[in-house]
């Protein structure tokens, strides 16, 4: 399925020359910083040089004093503390962070991570009751609990103290859960400067507060600043990048400093995970891309396909052999996840090709008997990538339809579900991602209602992939020096996207060369510059344009530094290609 790509080119920044002079940076980098709202040399220096002194004091977070006091009291009284997490990267790394900090201070920690299929997301009253019966008197949630009013009432009724740490938005209409403390920058009256922390970053702030309070009594702040907190930033960085929070402000600092520390993975679990992912931080610095696409999927595979609690064991064990076994298990689970995903996706693509009604629908609802519920969210994302349409993938098990959906700009998917609210036994989410369950016999009615809703809201809209281009750039200005400056934008991701440039009127210096039937290599000429270019999965599209030596194109691209022995050096990677009208 071929979907039109529309280019959206950012307008030139009139103050770019001034910022480039004042900050002593290249003009293209000044353009990119201005587009990110960075307008002065001082702001540019802070953005390009993340440092520990840019981290905010955890004391600024509402509820922090009460949370620290209650945890310290539990440690002093030798009360075991239950950490209640979530089964994704954010939740499991948050448990690791707090568990490590509390145990460093002499506390006893147990943890519970729910099983995605058997228990589902969120705090469960039954687990709280079991914990109380086992002698637990304090529960600390991480990455969950913000809307758990009924469960908080259960805790109060049975005499269980509860601290909630979470980053999800509180309900606009319901009161906050009644508990001993809530740590969430998004709650009303919280003046903490960074509102978009992930769950593990909030756990990191709590750990930071606990450790700072302890180290202040030892009168040794240097040990905390230079040795202890940097090791905690590794986990916080993995979660920050994996959870796709905006990589700006304090999130950028956490991610950048954590990636720096990941160059020296001391813990057995991290070393084993890097080895399983064939990453060697000793020879090549770990990037945000490595975390998002190689490390995070392996961690998430545990929660999607099996038991996420083993991730916590991986990151806390000191046994090298056990760490290797656990990392290898994650590798197996990740392969199983990929295989299950590929099988279901092939079936979905077959239906999109053969089913005319589905192919023409403005919103896609695709269901399968027994598709693994741990992958339906990934499948929905893959369908959106291929079709540029909102997509919902449904797994049917034992008469129940479990669905996960992803959307596109301008179509709030949660509002679409709300139009069919009476059909669901449960549903929730936000504009771009939703989840739900309903009796399978209601699925036909749901499809009919959602497609009708989408026809009304998307009536005049053609599906298209939007390519955001950040600046125009002549090929002759692409140098190793510029590439080095652009590396200073790392870590890249949500809120801090990788720059995409455009050069118009580029001529093919030689005939295109196809690699492995799918990829393409081009040699480009513009002015006095000759530049190598690679296009992954672009061979068919280049052939459709009839490109040959001498062809003239407009090229959107990303700048790459290739370390291949035959093709080393600066090159560009195709992000978009158009043949200008003659």
Coordinates of C-alpha atoms in Angstrom, one line a residue:
X1 CA 0.0 0.0 0.0
X2 CA 1.5 3.3 -1.1
X3 CA 0.6 6.4 0.9
X4 CA 1.3 9.9 -0.3
X5 CA 4.1 11.8 1.6
X6 CA 3.5 15.5 2.2
X7 CA 6.5 17.7 3.1
X8 CA 6.1 20.4 5.7
X9 CA 9.1 22.6 5.6
X10 CA 9.8 24.9 8.6
X11 CA 10.2 28.6 7.6
X12 CA 13.6 30.1 7.8
X13 CA 14.5 31.5 11.2
X14 CA 15.3 35.3 10.8
X15 CA 17.4 35.4 13.9
X16 CA 19.6 32.4 13.0
X17 CA 22.6 34.4 12.0
X18 CA 22.6 36.4 15.2
X19 CA 22.3 33.3 17.4
X20 CA 25.0 31.6 15.4
X21 CA 27.4 34.5 16.1
X22 CA 26.4 35.0 19.7
X23 CA 26.7 31.2 20.6
X24 CA 29.6 30.5 18.3
X25 CA 27.7 27.7 16.5
X26 CA 27.0 26.9 12.8
X27 CA 24.1 28.6 11.3
X28 CA 22.2 25.3 10.5
X29 CA 22.4 24.4 14.2
X30 CA 21.2 27.9 15.2
X31 CA 18.1 27.3 12.9
X32 CA 17.4 24.0 14.6
X33 CA 17.7 25.5 18.1
X34 CA 15.4 28.5 17.3
X35 CA 12.8 26.0 16.0
X36 CA 13.0 24.4 19.5
X37 CA 12.3 27.7 21.2
X38 CA 16.0 28.3 22.2
X39 CA 16.7 31.9 21.3
X40 CA 19.7 33.1 23.3
X41 CA 23.4 32.1 23.6
X42 CA 22.9 31.2 27.3
X43 CA 19.9 28.9 26.5
X44 CA 21.9 27.3 23.7
X45 CA 24.8 26.6 26.0
X46 CA 22.5 24.9 28.5
X47 CA 20.8 22.8 25.8
X48 CA 24.0 21.7 24.2
X49 CA 25.8 21.0 27.5
X50 CA 23.5 19.0 29.8
X51 CA 24.9 18.8 33.3
X52 CA 24.0 17.5 36.7
X53 CA 23.5 21.0 38.1
X54 CA 20.5 21.4 35.7
X55 CA 18.6 18.7 37.7
X56 CA 15.8 20.2 39.8
X57 CA 15.7 19.7 43.6
X58 CA 13.3 16.8 44.4
X59 CA 12.1 18.9 47.4
X60 CA 10.2 21.1 44.9
X61 CA 7.8 18.2 44.2
X62 CA 4.5 18.3 46.1
X63 CA 4.3 15.4 48.6
X64 CA 8.0 14.7 48.6
X65 CA 8.6 15.5 52.3
X66 CA 5.8 13.3 53.4
X67 CA 6.9 10.4 51.2
X68 CA 10.5 10.6 52.4
X69 CA 9.4 10.8 56.1
X70 CA 7.2 7.7 55.8
X71 CA 9.8 5.6 53.9
X72 CA 12.5 6.6 56.4
X73 CA 10.2 5.6 59.3
X74 CA 9.6 2.2 57.7
X75 CA 13.4 1.7 57.3
X76 CA 14.0 2.7 60.9
X77 CA 11.4 0.3 62.2
X78 CA 12.5 -2.5 59.8
X79 CA 9.1 -2.6 58.2
X80 CA 9.2 -4.3 54.8
X81 CA 8.0 -2.0 51.9
X82 CA 6.1 -3.3 48.9
X83 CA 6.9 -1.6 45.6
X84 CA 4.0 -2.0 43.2
X85 CA 5.0 -1.4 39.6
X86 CA 3.9 -1.8 36.0
X87 CA 5.0 -4.4 33.4
X88 CA 6.7 -2.0 30.9
X89 CA 10.1 -0.5 30.7
X90 CA 9.0 2.5 32.7
X91 CA 7.4 0.5 35.5
X92 CA 10.1 -2.1 35.9
X93 CA 13.0 0.3 35.9
X94 CA 11.2 2.5 38.4
X95 CA 11.0 -0.5 40.8
X96 CA 14.7 -1.2 40.3
X97 CA 15.6 2.5 41.1
X98 CA 13.6 2.6 44.3
X99 CA 14.4 -0.9 45.4
X100 CA 18.1 -0.1 45.1
X101 CA 17.9 3.2 46.9
X102 CA 15.8 1.8 49.8
X103 CA 18.1 -1.2 50.2
X104 CA 21.2 1.0 50.2
X105 CA 19.6 2.8 53.2
X106 CA 19.1 -0.5 55.0
X107 CA 15.4 -1.1 54.1
X108 CA 13.7 -4.3 53.2
X109 CA 11.9 -4.3 49.9
X110 CA 9.4 -6.6 48.2
X111 CA 7.8 -5.9 44.8
X112 CA 4.9 -6.8 42.7
X113 CA 4.6 -6.3 39.0
X114 CA 1.2 -7.4 37.6
X115 CA 0.9 -10.0 34.8
X116 CA -0.4 -8.2 31.7
X117 CA -2.8 -11.0 30.7
X118 CA -3.9 -12.4 34.1
X119 CA -4.1 -9.1 36.1
X120 CA -4.0 -6.2 33.6
X121 CA -2.8 -2.7 34.3
X122 CA -3.0 -0.9 37.6
X123 CA -3.3 -1.3 41.3
X124 CA -5.4 -4.2 42.5
X125 CA -7.2 -4.4 45.8
X126 CA -6.7 -8.1 46.1
X127 CA -2.9 -7.7 46.0
X128 CA -3.1 -5.0 48.6
X129 CA -5.1 -7.3 50.9
X130 CA -2.6 -10.1 50.4
X131 CA 0.3 -7.8 51.2
X132 CA -1.3 -6.7 54.4
X133 CA -2.0 -10.3 55.4
X134 CA 1.8 -10.9 54.8
X135 CA 2.8 -8.2 57.2
X136 CA 3.3 -5.3 54.8
X137 CA 2.3 -1.9 56.2
X138 CA 3.6 0.5 53.5
X139 CA 3.0 0.2 49.7
X140 CA 4.7 2.6 47.2
X141 CA 3.4 2.5 43.7
X142 CA 5.6 3.4 40.7
X143 CA 4.3 4.4 37.3
X144 CA 0.7 3.6 38.4
X145 CA -2.1 4.5 40.8
X146 CA -3.1 8.0 39.9
X147 CA -6.7 7.0 39.4
X148 CA -6.9 4.2 41.9
X149 CA -9.4 5.8 44.2
X150 CA -11.2 2.5 45.1
X151 CA -7.9 0.7 45.7
X152 CA -6.6 3.6 47.9
X153 CA -9.8 3.2 49.9
X154 CA -9.1 -0.5 50.3
X155 CA -5.7 0.4 51.6
X156 CA -7.1 2.9 54.1
X157 CA -9.8 0.4 55.3
X158 CA -7.3 -2.4 56.1
X159 CA -4.7 -0.1 57.7
X160 CA -2.1 -0.1 54.8
X161 CA -0.2 3.1 54.2
X162 CA 0.0 4.1 50.6
X163 CA 2.4 6.4 48.6
X164 CA 1.5 6.9 44.9
X165 CA 4.3 7.9 42.5
X166 CA 2.9 8.3 38.9
X167 CA 3.2 10.5 35.9
X168 CA -0.2 9.8 34.3
X169 CA -2.7 12.6 34.2
X170 CA -5.1 12.7 37.1
X171 CA -8.8 12.5 36.4
X172 CA -10.4 15.8 35.5
X173 CA -13.6 15.0 37.3
X174 CA -12.8 12.5 40.1
X175 CA -10.9 13.4 43.3
X176 CA -7.4 12.2 43.8
X177 CA -6.8 8.9 45.6
X178 CA -6.8 9.3 49.4
X179 CA -3.3 8.2 50.6
X180 CA -0.3 9.3 52.6
X181 CA 1.5 11.1 49.7
X182 CA 1.2 11.5 45.9
X183 CA 4.2 12.4 43.8
X184 CA 3.1 13.5 40.4
X185 CA 4.1 16.9 38.9
X186 CA 0.8 17.0 37.0
X187 CA -1.3 17.1 40.1
X188 CA -2.9 20.4 41.0
X189 CA -0.8 22.8 43.2
X190 CA 2.4 21.0 42.4
X191 CA 5.0 23.6 41.2
X192 CA 7.7 21.2 40.2
X193 CA 9.2 22.7 37.0
X194 CA 9.3 19.6 34.8
X195 CA 5.8 18.3 34.2
X196 CA 6.6 15.6 31.7
X197 CA 8.7 13.2 33.7
X198 CA 8.1 9.5 33.1
X199 CA 7.3 7.2 36.0
X200 CA 10.9 6.0 36.5
X201 CA 12.1 9.6 36.6
X202 CA 9.7 10.4 39.4
X203 CA 11.0 7.3 41.2
X204 CA 14.5 8.6 40.6
X205 CA 13.5 12.0 42.2
X206 CA 12.2 10.1 45.3
X207 CA 15.4 8.0 45.4
X208 CA 17.4 11.2 45.0
X209 CA 15.6 12.8 47.9
X210 CA 16.1 9.8 50.2
X211 CA 19.8 9.6 49.3
X212 CA 20.4 13.3 49.7
X213 CA 18.7 13.2 53.1
X214 CA 20.9 10.3 54.2
X215 CA 24.1 11.7 52.7
X216 CA 23.5 15.1 54.4
X217 CA 23.9 13.3 57.8
X218 CA 27.2 11.8 56.5
X219 CA 28.3 15.2 55.4
X220 CA 29.6 13.7 52.1
X221 CA 27.7 15.4 49.2
X222 CA 30.5 14.7 46.8
X223 CA 30.1 10.9 47.1
X224 CA 26.4 11.3 46.2
X225 CA 26.9 13.7 43.3
X226 CA 29.8 11.9 41.7
X227 CA 29.3 8.2 42.4
X228 CA 25.8 7.3 43.6
X229 CA 23.3 9.5 41.5
X230 CA 25.1 8.9 38.2
X231 CA 24.6 5.2 38.6
X232 CA 20.8 5.7 39.1
X233 CA 20.6 7.9 36.0
X234 CA 21.3 4.9 33.8
X235 CA 17.9 3.3 34.6
X236 CA 16.2 6.7 34.5
X237 CA 17.6 7.4 31.1
X238 CA 16.5 4.0 29.7
X239 CA 12.9 4.7 30.9
X240 CA 12.9 8.3 29.8
X241 CA 13.8 7.4 26.2
X242 CA 11.7 4.2 26.1
X243 CA 8.6 6.0 27.4
X244 CA 8.8 8.7 24.6
X245 CA 8.4 11.7 26.9
X246 CA 9.6 15.0 25.4
X247 CA 13.4 15.1 25.5
X248 CA 13.6 18.7 26.6
X249 CA 14.3 20.3 30.0
X250 CA 15.1 17.9 32.8
X251 CA 14.2 14.9 30.7
X252 CA 17.0 15.8 28.3
X253 CA 19.4 16.1 31.2
X254 CA 18.4 12.8 32.6
X255 CA 18.6 11.1 29.3
X256 CA 21.9 12.7 28.3
X257 CA 23.7 12.0 31.6
X258 CA 22.3 8.5 31.8
X259 CA 23.5 7.7 28.3
X260 CA 27.0 9.0 29.3
X261 CA 27.0 6.7 32.3
X262 CA 25.9 3.7 30.2
X263 CA 29.3 3.8 28.5
X264 CA 30.5 2.1 31.7
X265 CA 27.8 -0.5 32.5
X266 CA 29.1 -1.9 35.8
X267 CA 26.1 -4.0 36.8
X268 CA 26.0 -7.6 35.6
X269 CA 22.4 -7.2 34.2
X270 CA 23.2 -4.2 32.1
X271 CA 26.4 -5.9 30.7
X272 CA 24.4 -9.1 29.9
X273 CA 21.6 -7.1 28.2
X274 CA 24.0 -5.1 26.1
X275 CA 25.8 -8.4 25.1
X276 CA 22.4 -10.0 24.1
X277 CA 21.6 -6.9 22.0
X278 CA 25.1 -7.0 20.4
X279 CA 26.0 -3.5 21.8
X280 CA 29.5 -2.8 22.9
X281 CA 29.6 0.6 24.8
X282 CA 33.4 0.3 25.1
X283 CA 33.8 0.6 21.3
X284 CA 30.7 2.8 20.5
X285 CA 28.7 5.2 22.7
X286 CA 25.2 4.1 23.4
X287 CA 22.7 6.4 21.7
X288 CA 19.0 7.2 22.2
X289 CA 18.3 5.1 19.1
X290 CA 20.0 2.1 20.7
X291 CA 17.9 2.4 23.8
X292 CA 14.6 2.9 21.9
X293 CA 15.0 0.2 19.3
X294 CA 17.4 -2.4 20.8
X295 CA 17.3 -2.2 24.6
X296 CA 13.7 -1.2 25.3
X297 CA 12.0 -3.9 23.1
X298 CA 14.0 -6.6 24.9
X299 CA 12.9 -5.3 28.3
X300 CA 9.3 -4.8 27.2
X301 CA 9.2 -8.4 25.7
X302 CA 9.1 -9.8 29.3
X303 CA 5.9 -7.9 30.1
X304 CA 4.4 -8.6 26.7
X305 CA 5.1 -12.3 26.4
X306 CA 5.8 -13.5 29.9
X307 CA 6.6 -12.2 33.4
X308 CA 8.0 -8.7 33.8
X309 CA 9.3 -9.4 37.3
X310 CA 12.3 -11.1 35.8
X311 CA 13.5 -7.7 34.4
X312 CA 13.9 -6.5 38.0
X313 CA 15.9 -9.6 38.9
X314 CA 18.1 -9.0 35.8
X315 CA 18.9 -5.5 36.9
X316 CA 19.5 -6.3 40.6
X317 CA 21.3 -9.6 40.5
X318 CA 25.1 -9.6 41.1
X319 CA 25.4 -13.2 39.7
X320 CA 27.0 -12.9 36.2
X321 CA 25.7 -16.3 35.1
X322 CA 22.1 -15.6 36.3
X323 CA 22.2 -12.2 34.6
X324 CA 23.3 -13.9 31.3
X325 CA 20.5 -16.5 31.6
X326 CA 17.9 -13.8 32.2
X327 CA 19.2 -11.6 29.3
X328 CA 19.1 -14.6 27.0
X329 CA 15.6 -15.3 28.1
X330 CA 14.6 -11.7 27.2
X331 CA 16.3 -12.3 23.8
X332 CA 14.2 -15.4 23.2
X333 CA 11.0 -13.6 24.3
X334 CA 11.8 -10.7 22.0
X335 CA 12.2 -13.1 19.1
X336 CA 8.9 -14.7 20.0
X337 CA 7.3 -11.3 20.1
X338 CA 8.7 -10.4 16.6
X339 CA 7.6 -13.8 15.2
X340 CA 4.1 -13.3 16.6
X341 CA 4.0 -9.8 15.3
X342 CA 5.2 -10.7 11.8
X343 CA 2.6 -13.5 11.5
X344 CA -0.3 -11.3 12.6
X345 CA 0.9 -8.4 10.5
X346 CA 1.1 -10.6 7.4
X347 CA -2.5 -11.6 7.9
X348 CA -3.5 -8.0 8.4
X349 CA -1.8 -6.9 5.3
X350 CA -3.5 -9.7 3.3
X351 CA -6.9 -8.5 4.5
X352 CA -6.0 -4.8 3.7
X353 CA -5.2 -5.9 0.1
X354 CA -8.1 -8.3 -0.5
X355 CA -10.9 -6.7 1.5
X356 CA -12.1 -3.7 -0.5
X357 CA -14.4 -2.5 2.3
X358 CA -11.6 -2.5 4.8
X359 CA -9.1 -1.1 2.4
X360 CA -11.3 2.0 1.7
X361 CA -12.4 2.5 5.4
X362 CA -11.1 5.8 7.0
X363 CA -10.5 3.9 10.2
X364 CA -9.3 0.3 10.3
X365 CA -10.5 -2.3 12.8
X366 CA -8.9 -5.7 12.3
X367 CA -9.5 -8.6 14.6
X368 CA -7.9 -12.1 15.0
X369 CA -8.7 -15.1 17.1
X370 CA -6.0 -15.7 19.6
X371 CA -3.6 -13.0 18.6
X372 CA -1.3 -12.4 21.6
X373 CA -2.7 -9.5 23.6
X374 CA 0.8 -8.3 24.4
X375 CA 1.5 -7.3 20.8
X376 CA -1.8 -5.8 19.6
X377 CA -0.6 -2.3 20.5
X378 CA 2.5 -2.8 18.4
X379 CA 0.4 -4.1 15.5
X380 CA -1.8 -1.1 15.6
X381 CA 1.2 1.2 15.4
X382 CA 2.5 -0.8 12.4
X383 CA -0.8 -0.5 10.6
X384 CA -0.8 3.3 11.2
X385 CA 2.8 3.5 9.8
X386 CA 1.7 1.6 6.7
X387 CA -1.6 3.2 6.0
X388 CA -1.6 6.7 7.7
X389 CA -5.0 5.8 9.0
X390 CA -6.2 5.4 12.6
X391 CA -6.1 1.7 13.4
X392 CA -7.4 -0.7 16.0
X393 CA -6.2 -4.3 16.4
X394 CA -8.4 -6.7 18.4
X395 CA -7.6 -10.1 19.9
X396 CA -10.5 -12.4 20.6
X397 CA -10.1 -14.9 23.5
X398 CA -12.8 -16.9 25.2
X399 CA -15.6 -14.7 23.9
X400 CA -13.9 -11.4 24.9
X401 CA -12.5 -8.9 22.4
X402 CA -9.5 -7.0 23.7
X403 CA -8.5 -4.1 21.6
X404 CA -5.6 -1.6 21.3
X405 CA -5.6 1.4 19.0
X406 CA -3.3 4.1 17.7
X407 CA -4.2 7.3 15.8
X408 CA -3.0 10.0 13.6
X409 CA -2.8 13.8 14.0
X410 CA -6.2 15.4 14.1
X411 CA -8.2 12.3 15.0
X412 CA -8.6 11.9 18.8
X413 CA -9.1 8.2 19.2
X414 CA -10.4 8.3 22.7
X415 CA -13.3 10.5 21.6
X416 CA -14.1 8.0 18.9
X417 CA -14.4 5.3 21.5
X418 CA -16.5 7.5 23.7
X419 CA -19.0 7.6 20.8
X420 CA -19.6 3.9 21.4
X421 CA -19.1 3.9 25.1
X422 CA -22.1 1.6 26.0
X423 CA -20.5 -1.3 24.1
X424 CA -17.4 -1.6 26.3
X425 CA -16.9 -3.4 29.6
X426 CA -13.8 -1.1 30.0
X427 CA -11.9 1.4 27.9
X428 CA -9.5 4.3 28.3
X429 CA -6.5 6.0 26.8
X430 CA -5.9 9.4 25.1
X431 CA -6.0 11.0 21.7
X432 CA -3.3 8.8 20.2
X433 CA -3.5 5.5 22.0
X434 CA -6.5 3.6 23.5
X435 CA -7.3 0.2 25.0
X436 CA -10.6 -1.6 25.6
X437 CA -12.5 -4.8 26.2
X438 CA -16.0 -5.8 25.2
X439 CA -18.0 -9.0 24.6
X440 CA -17.0 -10.4 21.2
X441 CA -20.6 -10.4 19.9
X442 CA -20.6 -6.6 20.1
X443 CA -17.5 -6.3 17.9
X444 CA -19.5 -6.0 14.6
X445 CA -21.5 -3.1 16.1
X446 CA -18.4 -1.4 17.3
X447 CA -16.8 -1.6 13.9
X448 CA -19.9 -0.1 12.3
X449 CA -20.1 2.7 14.8
X450 CA -16.4 3.6 14.7
X451 CA -16.2 3.6 10.9
X452 CA -19.3 5.8 10.7
X453 CA -17.7 8.2 13.2
X454 CA -14.5 8.3 11.2
X455 CA -16.4 8.9 7.9
X456 CA -17.9 12.0 9.5
X457 CA -14.7 13.3 11.1
X458 CA -12.3 12.4 8.2
X459 CA -14.6 12.9 5.3
X460 CA -12.4 15.2 3.2
X461 CA -9.0 14.0 4.3
X462 CA -6.8 11.8 2.2
X463 CA -4.4 9.5 4.2
X464 CA -0.9 10.9 4.0
X465 CA 2.5 10.6 5.8
X466 CA 3.7 14.0 7.0
X467 CA 7.5 14.6 6.7
X468 CA 8.6 17.5 8.8
X469 CA 11.6 19.1 7.3
X470 CA 13.5 21.4 9.6
X471 CA 15.7 23.5 7.2
X472 CA 17.0 23.8 3.7
X473 CA 20.7 23.1 3.4
X474 CA 23.1 23.1 0.4
X475 CA 25.0 19.8 0.1
X476 CA 28.4 21.7 0.1
X477 CA 27.7 22.8 3.7
X478 CA 27.6 19.2 5.0
X479 CA 30.9 18.7 6.6
X480 CA 32.4 16.5 9.4
X481 CA 32.5 19.7 11.5
X482 CA 28.7 20.3 11.0
X483 CA 28.0 16.6 11.7
X484 CA 30.0 16.9 15.0
X485 CA 27.9 19.9 16.0
X486 CA 24.6 18.1 15.2
X487 CA 25.7 15.2 17.5
X488 CA 25.4 17.7 20.3
X489 CA 21.6 17.6 19.8
X490 CA 21.6 14.0 21.2
X491 CA 19.7 12.4 22.7
X492 CA 17.1 12.7 19.9
X493 CA 13.5 11.6 20.2
X494 CA 10.1 12.9 21.0
X495 CA 10.2 16.6 21.5
X496 CA 13.8 16.8 20.1
X497 CA 13.5 15.1 16.7
X498 CA 16.4 14.2 14.5
X499 CA 16.9 17.0 12.0
X500 CA 15.7 16.4 8.4
X501 CA 17.1 18.8 5.8
X502 CA 16.2 19.4 2.1
X503 CA 18.3 20.3 -0.9
X504 CA 16.5 21.1 -4.2
X505 CA 17.8 20.5 -7.7
X506 CA 20.2 17.7 -6.8
X507 CA 21.6 15.8 -9.8
X508 CA 22.4 12.1 -9.8
X509 CA 26.2 12.0 -10.5
X510 CA 26.0 8.3 -11.5
X511 CA 23.4 5.6 -12.1
X512 CA 21.6 4.3 -8.9
X513 CA 22.9 1.1 -7.5
X514 CA 20.5 -1.4 -6.0
X515 CA 21.5 -3.3 -2.8
X516 CA 19.8 -6.6 -1.8
X517 CA 16.9 -5.8 -4.1
X518 CA 15.3 -3.3 -1.7
X519 CA 17.9 -0.6 -0.9
X520 CA 19.5 2.0 -3.1
X521 CA 22.8 3.8 -3.2
X522 CA 23.1 7.2 -5.0
X523 CA 25.9 9.6 -5.8
X524 CA 24.6 13.1 -5.7
X525 CA 26.0 16.3 -7.2
X526 CA 25.0 19.9 -6.2
X527 CA 27.2 22.8 -7.0
X528 CA 30.7 21.7 -6.4
X529 CA 29.7 19.0 -3.9
X530 CA 29.6 15.3 -4.5
X531 CA 27.8 13.4 -1.7
X532 CA 27.1 9.7 -1.1
X533 CA 23.4 8.8 -0.3
X534 CA 21.7 5.7 0.9
X535 CA 18.0 4.9 0.8
X536 CA 16.8 2.0 3.0
X537 CA 13.8 0.3 1.3
X538 CA 13.8 3.0 -1.4
X539 CA 14.8 0.9 -4.4
X540 CA 11.3 0.4 -5.7
X541 CA 10.3 4.0 -5.3
X542 CA 13.4 5.2 -7.1
X543 CA 12.7 2.8 -9.9
X544 CA 9.1 4.1 -10.1
X545 CA 10.5 7.6 -10.6
X546 CA 12.7 6.3 -13.4
X547 CA 15.9 7.7 -11.8
X548 CA 19.1 7.4 -13.8
X549 CA 22.4 9.2 -14.2
X550 CA 21.7 12.9 -14.7
X551 CA 18.2 12.9 -13.1
X552 CA 17.4 15.9 -11.1
X553 CA 15.5 15.5 -7.8
X554 CA 14.5 17.4 -4.6
X555 CA 15.9 15.4 -1.7
X556 CA 14.9 15.3 2.0
X557 CA 17.5 13.6 4.1
X558 CA 19.2 12.9 7.4
X559 CA 23.0 13.4 7.8
X560 CA 24.9 10.2 8.7
X561 CA 28.4 9.3 9.8
X562 CA 29.1 5.9 8.3
X563 CA 31.9 3.8 9.8
X564 CA 31.7 1.1 7.2
X565 CA 35.2 0.1 5.9
X566 CA 34.2 0.7 2.3
X567 CA 31.7 3.5 2.7
X568 CA 33.1 5.4 5.7
X569 CA 32.6 9.1 6.2
X570 CA 29.8 11.6 5.8
X571 CA 26.7 10.6 3.8
X572 CA 23.0 11.4 3.7
X573 CA 20.1 9.0 4.2
X574 CA 16.9 9.5 2.2
X575 CA 13.9 10.7 4.2
X576 CA 11.9 11.8 1.1
X577 CA 12.3 12.3 -2.6
X578 CA 10.5 14.3 -5.2
X579 CA 11.0 14.8 -8.9
X580 CA 10.4 18.5 -9.7
X581 CA 8.0 19.3 -12.6
X582 CA 9.8 20.3 -15.7

